[in-house]
Tab-separated table of C-alpha atoms and ligand atoms in Angstrom:
chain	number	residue	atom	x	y	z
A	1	UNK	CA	144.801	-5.312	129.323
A	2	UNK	CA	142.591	-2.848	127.364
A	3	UNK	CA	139.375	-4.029	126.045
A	4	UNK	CA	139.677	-5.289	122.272
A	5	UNK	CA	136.106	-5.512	120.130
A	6	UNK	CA	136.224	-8.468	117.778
A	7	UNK	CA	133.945	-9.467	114.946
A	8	UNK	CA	132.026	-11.621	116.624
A	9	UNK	CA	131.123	-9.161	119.903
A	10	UNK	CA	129.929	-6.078	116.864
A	11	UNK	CA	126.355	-6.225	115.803
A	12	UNK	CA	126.390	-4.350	112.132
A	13	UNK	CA	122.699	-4.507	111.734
A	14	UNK	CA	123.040	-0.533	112.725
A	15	UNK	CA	124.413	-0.227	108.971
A	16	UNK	CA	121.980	-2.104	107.080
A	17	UNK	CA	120.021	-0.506	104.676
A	18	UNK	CA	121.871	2.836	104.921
A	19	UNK	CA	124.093	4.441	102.170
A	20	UNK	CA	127.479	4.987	103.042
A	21	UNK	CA	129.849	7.819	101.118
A	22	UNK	CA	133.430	7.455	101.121
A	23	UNK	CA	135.265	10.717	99.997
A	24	UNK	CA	138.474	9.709	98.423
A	25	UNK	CA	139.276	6.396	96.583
A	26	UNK	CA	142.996	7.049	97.025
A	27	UNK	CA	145.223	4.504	99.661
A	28	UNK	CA	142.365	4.100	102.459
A	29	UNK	CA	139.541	5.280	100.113
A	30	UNK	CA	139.414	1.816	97.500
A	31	UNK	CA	140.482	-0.023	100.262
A	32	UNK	CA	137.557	0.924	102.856
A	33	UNK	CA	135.005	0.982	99.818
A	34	UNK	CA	135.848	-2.439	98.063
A	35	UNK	CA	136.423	-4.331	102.087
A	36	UNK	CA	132.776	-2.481	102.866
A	37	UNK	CA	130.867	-3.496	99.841
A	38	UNK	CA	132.477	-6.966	100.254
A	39	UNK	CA	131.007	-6.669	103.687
A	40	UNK	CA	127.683	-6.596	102.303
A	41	UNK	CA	127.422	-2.680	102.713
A	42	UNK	CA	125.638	-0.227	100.253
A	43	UNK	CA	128.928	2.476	99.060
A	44	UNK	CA	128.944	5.213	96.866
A	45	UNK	CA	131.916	6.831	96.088
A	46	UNK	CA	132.710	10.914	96.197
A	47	UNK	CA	135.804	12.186	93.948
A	48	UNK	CA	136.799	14.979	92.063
A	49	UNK	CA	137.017	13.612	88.111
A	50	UNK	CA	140.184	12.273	87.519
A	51	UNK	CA	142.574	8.795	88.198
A	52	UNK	CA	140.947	7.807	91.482
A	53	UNK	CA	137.239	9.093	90.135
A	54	UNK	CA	138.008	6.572	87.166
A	55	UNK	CA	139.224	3.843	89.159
A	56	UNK	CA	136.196	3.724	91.190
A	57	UNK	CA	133.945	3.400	88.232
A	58	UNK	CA	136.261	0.671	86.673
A	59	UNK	CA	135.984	-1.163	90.222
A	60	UNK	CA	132.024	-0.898	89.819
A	61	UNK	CA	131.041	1.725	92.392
A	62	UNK	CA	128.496	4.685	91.725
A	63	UNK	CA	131.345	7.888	91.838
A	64	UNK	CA	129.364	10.881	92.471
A	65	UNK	CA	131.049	15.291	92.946
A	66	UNK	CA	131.671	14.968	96.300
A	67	UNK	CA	128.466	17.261	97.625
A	68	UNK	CA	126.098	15.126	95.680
A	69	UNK	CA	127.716	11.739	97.618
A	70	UNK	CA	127.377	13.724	100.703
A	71	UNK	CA	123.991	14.637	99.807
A	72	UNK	CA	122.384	10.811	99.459
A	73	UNK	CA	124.635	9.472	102.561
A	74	UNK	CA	124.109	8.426	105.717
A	75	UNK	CA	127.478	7.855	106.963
A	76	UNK	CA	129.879	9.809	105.093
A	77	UNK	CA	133.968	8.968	105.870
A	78	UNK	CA	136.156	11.414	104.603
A	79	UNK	CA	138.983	10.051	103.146
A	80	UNK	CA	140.790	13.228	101.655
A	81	UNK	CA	144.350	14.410	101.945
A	82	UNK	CA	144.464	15.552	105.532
A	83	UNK	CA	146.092	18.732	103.871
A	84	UNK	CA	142.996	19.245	101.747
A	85	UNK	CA	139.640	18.403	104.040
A	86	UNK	CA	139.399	21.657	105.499
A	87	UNK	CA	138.173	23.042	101.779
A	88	UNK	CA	136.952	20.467	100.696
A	89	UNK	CA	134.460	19.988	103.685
A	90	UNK	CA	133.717	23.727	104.346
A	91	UNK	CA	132.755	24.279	100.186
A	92	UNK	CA	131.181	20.326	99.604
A	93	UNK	CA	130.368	18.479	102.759
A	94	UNK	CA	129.432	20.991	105.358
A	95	UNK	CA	126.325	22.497	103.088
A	96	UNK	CA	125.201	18.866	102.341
A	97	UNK	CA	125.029	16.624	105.014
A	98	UNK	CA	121.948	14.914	105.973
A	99	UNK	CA	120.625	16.030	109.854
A	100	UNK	CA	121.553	13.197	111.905
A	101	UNK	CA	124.308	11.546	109.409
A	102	UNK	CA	127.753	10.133	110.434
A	103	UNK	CA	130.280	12.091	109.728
A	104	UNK	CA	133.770	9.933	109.857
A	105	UNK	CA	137.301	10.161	109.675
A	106	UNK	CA	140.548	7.898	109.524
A	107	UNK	CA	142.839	10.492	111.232
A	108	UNK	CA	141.713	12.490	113.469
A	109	UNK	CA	144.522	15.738	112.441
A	110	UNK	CA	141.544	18.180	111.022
A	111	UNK	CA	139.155	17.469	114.010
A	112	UNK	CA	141.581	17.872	116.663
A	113	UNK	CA	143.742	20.762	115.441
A	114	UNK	CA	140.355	22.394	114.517
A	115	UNK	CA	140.861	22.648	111.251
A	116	UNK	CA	137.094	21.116	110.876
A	117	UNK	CA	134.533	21.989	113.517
A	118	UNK	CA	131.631	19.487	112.394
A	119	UNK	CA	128.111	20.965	113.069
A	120	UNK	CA	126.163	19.427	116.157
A	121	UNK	CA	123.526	17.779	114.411
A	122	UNK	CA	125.729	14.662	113.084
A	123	UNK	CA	127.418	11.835	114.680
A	124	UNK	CA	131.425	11.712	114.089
A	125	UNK	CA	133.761	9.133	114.843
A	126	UNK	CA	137.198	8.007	114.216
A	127	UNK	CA	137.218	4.484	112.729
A	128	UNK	CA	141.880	4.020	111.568
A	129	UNK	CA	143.127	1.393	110.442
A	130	UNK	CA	146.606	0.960	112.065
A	131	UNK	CA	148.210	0.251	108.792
A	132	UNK	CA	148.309	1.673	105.303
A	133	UNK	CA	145.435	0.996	103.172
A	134	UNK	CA	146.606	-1.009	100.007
A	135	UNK	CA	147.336	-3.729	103.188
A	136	UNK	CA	144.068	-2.841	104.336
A	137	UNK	CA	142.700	-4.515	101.095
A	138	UNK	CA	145.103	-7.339	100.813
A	139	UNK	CA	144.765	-8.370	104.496
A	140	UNK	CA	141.363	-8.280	103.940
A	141	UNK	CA	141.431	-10.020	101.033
A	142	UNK	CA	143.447	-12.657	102.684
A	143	UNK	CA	140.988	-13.181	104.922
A	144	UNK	CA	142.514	-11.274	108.139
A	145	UNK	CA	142.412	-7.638	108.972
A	146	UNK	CA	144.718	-4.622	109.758
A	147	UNK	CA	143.949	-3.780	113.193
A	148	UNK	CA	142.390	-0.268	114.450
A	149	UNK	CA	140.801	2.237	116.351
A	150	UNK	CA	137.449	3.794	117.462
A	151	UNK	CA	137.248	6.989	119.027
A	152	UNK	CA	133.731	9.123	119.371
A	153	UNK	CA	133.611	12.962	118.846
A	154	UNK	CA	129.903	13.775	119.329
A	155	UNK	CA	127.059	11.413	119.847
A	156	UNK	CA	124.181	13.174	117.990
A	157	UNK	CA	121.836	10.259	117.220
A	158	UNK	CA	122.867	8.216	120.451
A	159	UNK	CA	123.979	5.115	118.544
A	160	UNK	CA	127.397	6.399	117.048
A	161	UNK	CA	129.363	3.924	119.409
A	162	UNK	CA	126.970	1.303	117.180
A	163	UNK	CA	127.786	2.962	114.012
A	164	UNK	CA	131.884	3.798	114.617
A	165	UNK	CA	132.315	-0.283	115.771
A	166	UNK	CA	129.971	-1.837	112.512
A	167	UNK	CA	132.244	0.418	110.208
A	168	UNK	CA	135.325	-1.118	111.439
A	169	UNK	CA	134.040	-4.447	111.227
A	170	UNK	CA	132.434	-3.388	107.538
A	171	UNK	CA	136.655	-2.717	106.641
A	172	UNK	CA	137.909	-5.879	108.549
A	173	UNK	CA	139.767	-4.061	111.359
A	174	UNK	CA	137.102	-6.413	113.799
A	175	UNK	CA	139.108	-9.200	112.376
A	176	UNK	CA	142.423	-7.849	113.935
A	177	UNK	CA	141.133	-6.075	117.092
A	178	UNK	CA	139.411	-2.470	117.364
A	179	UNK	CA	140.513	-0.173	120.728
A	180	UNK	CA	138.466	2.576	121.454
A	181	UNK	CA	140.423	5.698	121.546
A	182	UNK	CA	140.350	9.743	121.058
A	183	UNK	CA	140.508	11.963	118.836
A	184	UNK	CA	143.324	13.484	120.488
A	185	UNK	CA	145.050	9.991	121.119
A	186	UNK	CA	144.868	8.692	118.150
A	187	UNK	CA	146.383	11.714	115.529
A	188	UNK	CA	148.937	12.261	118.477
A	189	UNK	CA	150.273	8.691	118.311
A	190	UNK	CA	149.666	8.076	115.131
A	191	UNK	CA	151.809	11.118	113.879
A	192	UNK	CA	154.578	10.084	116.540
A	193	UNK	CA	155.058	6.776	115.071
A	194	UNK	CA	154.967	7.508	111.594
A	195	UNK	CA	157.495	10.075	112.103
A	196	UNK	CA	159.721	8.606	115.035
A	197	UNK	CA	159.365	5.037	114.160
A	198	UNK	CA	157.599	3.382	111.154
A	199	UNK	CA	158.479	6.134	108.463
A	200	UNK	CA	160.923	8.837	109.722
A	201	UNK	CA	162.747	6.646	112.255
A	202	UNK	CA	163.020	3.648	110.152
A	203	UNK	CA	164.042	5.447	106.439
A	204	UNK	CA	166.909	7.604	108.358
A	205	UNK	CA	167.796	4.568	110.089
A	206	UNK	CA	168.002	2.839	106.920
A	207	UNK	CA	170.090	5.217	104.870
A	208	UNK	CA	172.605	5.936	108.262
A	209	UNK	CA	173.404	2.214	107.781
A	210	UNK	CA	173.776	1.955	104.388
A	211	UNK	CA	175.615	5.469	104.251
A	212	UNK	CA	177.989	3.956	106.417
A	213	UNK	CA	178.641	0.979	104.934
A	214	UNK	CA	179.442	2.746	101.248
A	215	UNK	CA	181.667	5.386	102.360
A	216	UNK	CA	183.594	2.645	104.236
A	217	UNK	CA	183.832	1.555	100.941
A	218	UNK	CA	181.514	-1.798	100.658
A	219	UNK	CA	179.203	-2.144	97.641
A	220	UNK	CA	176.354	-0.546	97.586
A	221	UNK	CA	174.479	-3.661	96.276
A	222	UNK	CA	175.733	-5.360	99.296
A	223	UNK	CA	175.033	-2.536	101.692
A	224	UNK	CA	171.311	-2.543	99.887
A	225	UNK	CA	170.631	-6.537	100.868
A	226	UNK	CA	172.310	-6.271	104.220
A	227	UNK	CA	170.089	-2.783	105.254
A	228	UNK	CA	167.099	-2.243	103.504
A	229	UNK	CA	166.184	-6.090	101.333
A	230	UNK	CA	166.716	-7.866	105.213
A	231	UNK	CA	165.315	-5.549	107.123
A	232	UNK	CA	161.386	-7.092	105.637
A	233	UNK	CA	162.233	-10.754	107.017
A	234	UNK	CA	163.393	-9.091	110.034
A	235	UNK	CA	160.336	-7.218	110.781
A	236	UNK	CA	158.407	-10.588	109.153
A	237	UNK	CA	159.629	-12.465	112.428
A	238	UNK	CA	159.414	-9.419	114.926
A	239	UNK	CA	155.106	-9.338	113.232
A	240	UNK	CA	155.045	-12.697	113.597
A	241	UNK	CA	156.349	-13.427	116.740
A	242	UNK	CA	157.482	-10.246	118.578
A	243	UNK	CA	161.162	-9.570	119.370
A	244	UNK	CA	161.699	-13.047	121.037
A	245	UNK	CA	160.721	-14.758	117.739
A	246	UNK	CA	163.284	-12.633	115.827
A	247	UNK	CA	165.871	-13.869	118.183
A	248	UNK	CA	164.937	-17.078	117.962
A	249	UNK	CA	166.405	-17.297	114.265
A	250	UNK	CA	168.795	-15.241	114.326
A	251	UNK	CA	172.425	-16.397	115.450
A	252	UNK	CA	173.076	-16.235	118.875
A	253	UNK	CA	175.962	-14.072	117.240
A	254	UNK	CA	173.545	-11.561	115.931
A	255	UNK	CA	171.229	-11.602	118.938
A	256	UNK	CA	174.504	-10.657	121.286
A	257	UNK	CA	175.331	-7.526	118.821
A	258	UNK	CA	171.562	-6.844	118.756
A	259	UNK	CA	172.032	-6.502	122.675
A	260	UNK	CA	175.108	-4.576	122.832
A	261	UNK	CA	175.725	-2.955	119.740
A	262	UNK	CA	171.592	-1.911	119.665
A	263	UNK	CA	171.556	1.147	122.333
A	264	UNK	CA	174.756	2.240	121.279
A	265	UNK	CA	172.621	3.444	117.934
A	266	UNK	CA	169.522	4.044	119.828
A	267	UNK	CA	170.420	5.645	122.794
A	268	UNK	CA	169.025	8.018	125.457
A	269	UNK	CA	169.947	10.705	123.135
A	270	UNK	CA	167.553	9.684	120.213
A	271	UNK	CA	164.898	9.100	122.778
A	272	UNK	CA	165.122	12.694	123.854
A	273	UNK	CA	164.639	13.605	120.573
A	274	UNK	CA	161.737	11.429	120.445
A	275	UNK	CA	160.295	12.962	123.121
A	276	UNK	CA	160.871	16.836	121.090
A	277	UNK	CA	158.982	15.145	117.949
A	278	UNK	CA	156.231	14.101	120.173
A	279	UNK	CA	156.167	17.746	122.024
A	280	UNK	CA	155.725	19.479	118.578
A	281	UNK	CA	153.175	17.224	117.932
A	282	UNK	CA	151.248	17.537	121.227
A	283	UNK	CA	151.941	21.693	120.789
A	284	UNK	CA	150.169	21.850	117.748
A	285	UNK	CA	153.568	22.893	116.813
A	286	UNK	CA	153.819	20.686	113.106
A	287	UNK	CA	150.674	20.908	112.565
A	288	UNK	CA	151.529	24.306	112.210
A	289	UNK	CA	154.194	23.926	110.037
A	290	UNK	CA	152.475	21.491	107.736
A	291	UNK	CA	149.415	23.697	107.085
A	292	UNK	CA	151.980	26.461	106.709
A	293	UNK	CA	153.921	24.431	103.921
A	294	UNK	CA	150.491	23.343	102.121
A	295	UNK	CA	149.256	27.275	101.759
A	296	UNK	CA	153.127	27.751	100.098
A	297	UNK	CA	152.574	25.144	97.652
A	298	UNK	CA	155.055	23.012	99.857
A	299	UNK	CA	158.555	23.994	98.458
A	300	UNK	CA	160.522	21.616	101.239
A	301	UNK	CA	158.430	18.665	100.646
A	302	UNK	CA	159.087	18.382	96.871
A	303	UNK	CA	162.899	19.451	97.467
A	304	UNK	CA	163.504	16.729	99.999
A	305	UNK	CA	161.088	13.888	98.267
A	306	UNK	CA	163.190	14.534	94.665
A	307	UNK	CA	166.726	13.842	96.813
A	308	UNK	CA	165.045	11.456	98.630
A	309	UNK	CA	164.413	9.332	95.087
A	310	UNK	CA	167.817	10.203	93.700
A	311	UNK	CA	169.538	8.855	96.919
A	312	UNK	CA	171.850	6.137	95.856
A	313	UNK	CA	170.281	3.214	97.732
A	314	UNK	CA	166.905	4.145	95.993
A	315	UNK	CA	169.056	3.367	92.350
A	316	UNK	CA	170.657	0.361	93.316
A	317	UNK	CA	167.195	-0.783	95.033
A	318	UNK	CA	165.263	-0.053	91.418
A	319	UNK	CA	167.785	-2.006	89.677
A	320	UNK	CA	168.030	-4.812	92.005
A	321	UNK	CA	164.455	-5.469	92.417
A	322	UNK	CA	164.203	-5.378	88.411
A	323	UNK	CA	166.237	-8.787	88.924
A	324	UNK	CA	163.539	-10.141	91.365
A	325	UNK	CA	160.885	-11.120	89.777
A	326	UNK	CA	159.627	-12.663	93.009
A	327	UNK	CA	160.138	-9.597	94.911
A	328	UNK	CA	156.422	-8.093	93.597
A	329	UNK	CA	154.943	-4.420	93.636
A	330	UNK	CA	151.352	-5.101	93.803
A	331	UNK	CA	151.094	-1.515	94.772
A	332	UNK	CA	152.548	0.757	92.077
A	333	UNK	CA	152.080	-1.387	89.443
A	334	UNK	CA	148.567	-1.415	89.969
A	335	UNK	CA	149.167	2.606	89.642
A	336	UNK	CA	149.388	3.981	86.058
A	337	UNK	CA	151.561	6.981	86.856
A	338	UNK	CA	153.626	5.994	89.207
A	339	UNK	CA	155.064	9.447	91.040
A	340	UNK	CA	158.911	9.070	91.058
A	341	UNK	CA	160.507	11.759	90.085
A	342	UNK	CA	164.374	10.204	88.685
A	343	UNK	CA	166.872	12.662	87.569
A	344	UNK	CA	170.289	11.528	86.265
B	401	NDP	N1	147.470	6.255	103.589
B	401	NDP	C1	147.159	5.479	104.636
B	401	NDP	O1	147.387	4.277	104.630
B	401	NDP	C2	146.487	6.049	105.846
B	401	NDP	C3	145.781	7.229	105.774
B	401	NDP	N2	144.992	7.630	106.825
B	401	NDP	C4	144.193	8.826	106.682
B	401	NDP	O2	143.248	8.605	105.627
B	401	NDP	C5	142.950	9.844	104.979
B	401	NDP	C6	143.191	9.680	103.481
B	401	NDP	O3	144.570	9.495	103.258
B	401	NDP	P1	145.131	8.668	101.995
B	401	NDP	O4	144.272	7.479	101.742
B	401	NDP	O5	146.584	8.491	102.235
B	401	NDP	O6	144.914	9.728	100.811
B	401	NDP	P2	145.319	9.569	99.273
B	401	NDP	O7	146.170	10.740	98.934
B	401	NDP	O8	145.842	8.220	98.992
B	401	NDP	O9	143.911	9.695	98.526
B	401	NDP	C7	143.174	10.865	98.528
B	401	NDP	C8	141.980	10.729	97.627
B	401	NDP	O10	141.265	11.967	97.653
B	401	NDP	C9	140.999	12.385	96.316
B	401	NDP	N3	140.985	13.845	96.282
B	401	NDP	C10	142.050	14.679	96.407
B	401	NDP	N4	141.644	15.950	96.354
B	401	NDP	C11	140.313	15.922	96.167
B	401	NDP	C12	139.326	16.938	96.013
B	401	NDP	N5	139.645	18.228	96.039
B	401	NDP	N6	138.045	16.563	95.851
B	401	NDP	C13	137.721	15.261	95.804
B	401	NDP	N7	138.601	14.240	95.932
B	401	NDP	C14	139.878	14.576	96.111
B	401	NDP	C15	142.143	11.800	95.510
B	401	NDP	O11	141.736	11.690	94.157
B	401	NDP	P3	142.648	12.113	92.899
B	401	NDP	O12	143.056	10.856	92.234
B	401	NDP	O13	141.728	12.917	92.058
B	401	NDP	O14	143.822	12.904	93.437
B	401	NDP	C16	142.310	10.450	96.181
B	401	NDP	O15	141.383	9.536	95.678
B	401	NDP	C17	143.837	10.880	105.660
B	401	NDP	O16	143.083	11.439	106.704
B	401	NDP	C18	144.983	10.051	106.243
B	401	NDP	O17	145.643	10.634	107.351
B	401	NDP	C19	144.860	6.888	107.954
B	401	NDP	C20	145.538	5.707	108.086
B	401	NDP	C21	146.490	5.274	107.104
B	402	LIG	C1	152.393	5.005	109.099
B	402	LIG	C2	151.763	6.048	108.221
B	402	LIG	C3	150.267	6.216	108.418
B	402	LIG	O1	149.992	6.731	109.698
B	402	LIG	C4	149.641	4.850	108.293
B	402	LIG	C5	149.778	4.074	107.042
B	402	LIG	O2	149.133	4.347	109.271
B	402	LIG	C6	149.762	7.204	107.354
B	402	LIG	O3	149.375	8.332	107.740
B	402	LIG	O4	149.776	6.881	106.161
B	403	MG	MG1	148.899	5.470	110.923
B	404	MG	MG1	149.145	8.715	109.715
């Protein structure tokens, strides 16, 4: 088995007594800064002025213009838009980093497609949380930790191994388990299983089933509980306890159409397209195409994420977790502008 780091192997003395940056207080941004300070780290916060730059303030941090963060820092993690670090780095961060700084990063996407060549006189390391960062905080808060990775780019100083492992353990990935890893691995898997799997995979897999249950003429409230509302506990069990745990509770009814009904969804077929999502991903190939929708003010994306949120199962889901008061949004209703776009 590969080697796991837990809190108790990571000395974070390397930390102590040295400012750390964060650039970004959006999804991994407050969640890194509040877990780090909590921690018993010293964090400043770099932001543009606006909802996150105000947040920041209200949750107590010093919020600087980015370059003047980046100018006071020892470890700076950039915690941008992936979309939006290139700029942002080559007009802010690039001029004003210390000699001999950390220079960090939750994806490694910019590094690796060289959008961002980093200068040779700073450290820079990957430290990613393997799960989104408003269950960064919770988990944290909970006590336990969102699992992650480490991966080292350049070793300027000699002790960035030291630095990359107390910064995980500052954000409570320790607690969980930190792998070391590339920067190559790392945005190459990571971008595979958001978009085969955990994001792509499982929304499309989602709607097929409810799609299919509506136009065979079931209700859509029913189609919503059975596809999307279950699917949580489901996972809950597979988190829990892996696939065997699932099985456990389920009927031995359910576990036999799990067996044979399963592949005839998921087949070799959807694998080899698996495999074409993770070539255009190891090609450089939607990189491409991503960087290439960002520069045209990303027409697609805002087409498909409006009929995304007018998709039926998205209205019925609104409506029926209105009637759940138990079913909570810690998330969005700790945003003030929520960004769903409804029309009809
Ligand atoms: N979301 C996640 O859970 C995960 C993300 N990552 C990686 O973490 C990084 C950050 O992603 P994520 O947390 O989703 O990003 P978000 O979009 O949630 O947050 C981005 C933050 O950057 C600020 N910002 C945007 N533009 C500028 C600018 N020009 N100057 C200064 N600040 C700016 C935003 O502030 P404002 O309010 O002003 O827009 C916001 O606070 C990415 O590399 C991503 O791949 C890695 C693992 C999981
Ligand atoms: C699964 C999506 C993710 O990779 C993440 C939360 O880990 C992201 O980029 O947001
Ligand atoms: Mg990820
Ligand atoms: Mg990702």
């Amino acid at each position: 088995m590969a080697k796991l780091l837990y809190e108790n192997e990571i000395n974070t003395q390397v930390l102590e007594g040295k400012k750390i940056a964060v650039i970004g207080y959006g999804s991994q941004g407050h969640a890194h800064s509040l877990n780090l300070r909590e921690s018993g780290f010293d964090v400043v916060i770099g932001n543009r002025e606006g909802k996150s730059f105000n947040q920041a303030k209200e949750d107590g941090f010093a919020v600087y213009p980015v370059a003047e963060a980046v100018k006071q820092a020892d470890l700076v993690m950039i915690l941008l838009p992936d979309e939006l670090q290139q700029s942002v780095f080559e007009e802010s961060i690039r001029p004003n980093l210390k000699d001999g700084a950390a220079l960090a990063f939750a994806h490694g996407f910019n590094v690796h497609y060289g959008q961002i060549q980093p200068p040779s006189n700073v450290d820079v390391f990957l430290a990613a949380p393997k799960g989104p960062g408003h269950l960064v905080r919770r988990t944290y808060q909970e006590g336990a930790g969102v699992p992650g990775l480490y991966g080292i780019y350049q070793d300027y100083t000699g002790k960035a191994r030291e630095i990359a492992l107390a910064y995980t353990a500052g954000i409570g990935s320790a607690r969980g388990g930190v792998l070391e890893t590339s920067f190559q691995e790392e945005t190459e898997t990571d971008l595979f299983g958001e978009q085969a799997v955990l994001c792509g995979g499982a929304t499309a897999l989602v709607k097929a089933g409810f799609e299919t249950l509506v136009e065979a003429g079931y209700q859509p409230e029913l189609a919503y509980f059975e596809c999307l509302h279950e699917l949580k506990l489901i996972v809950d069990l597979m988190y829990e306890g892996g696939l065997e745990n699932m099985r456990y509770s389920i009927s031995d009814t359910a576990e036999w159409g799990d067996f044979v009904s399963g592949p005839r969804v998921v087949n070799d077929e959807t694998k080899a397209r698996m495999k074409e999502v993770l070539k255009d991903i190891q090609t450089g190939e939607f990189a491409k195409g991503w960087i290439l929708e960002n520069q045209a003010n990303r027409p697609k994306y805002t087409a498909i994420k409006n009929a995304e949120n007018n998709h039926l199962i998205e209205k019925v889901g609104r409506e029926l977790r209105s009637l759940m008061p138990f079913v909570k949004n810690p998330i969005q209703s700790e945003q003030k502008d929520v960004k769903v776009n409804v029309t009809n």
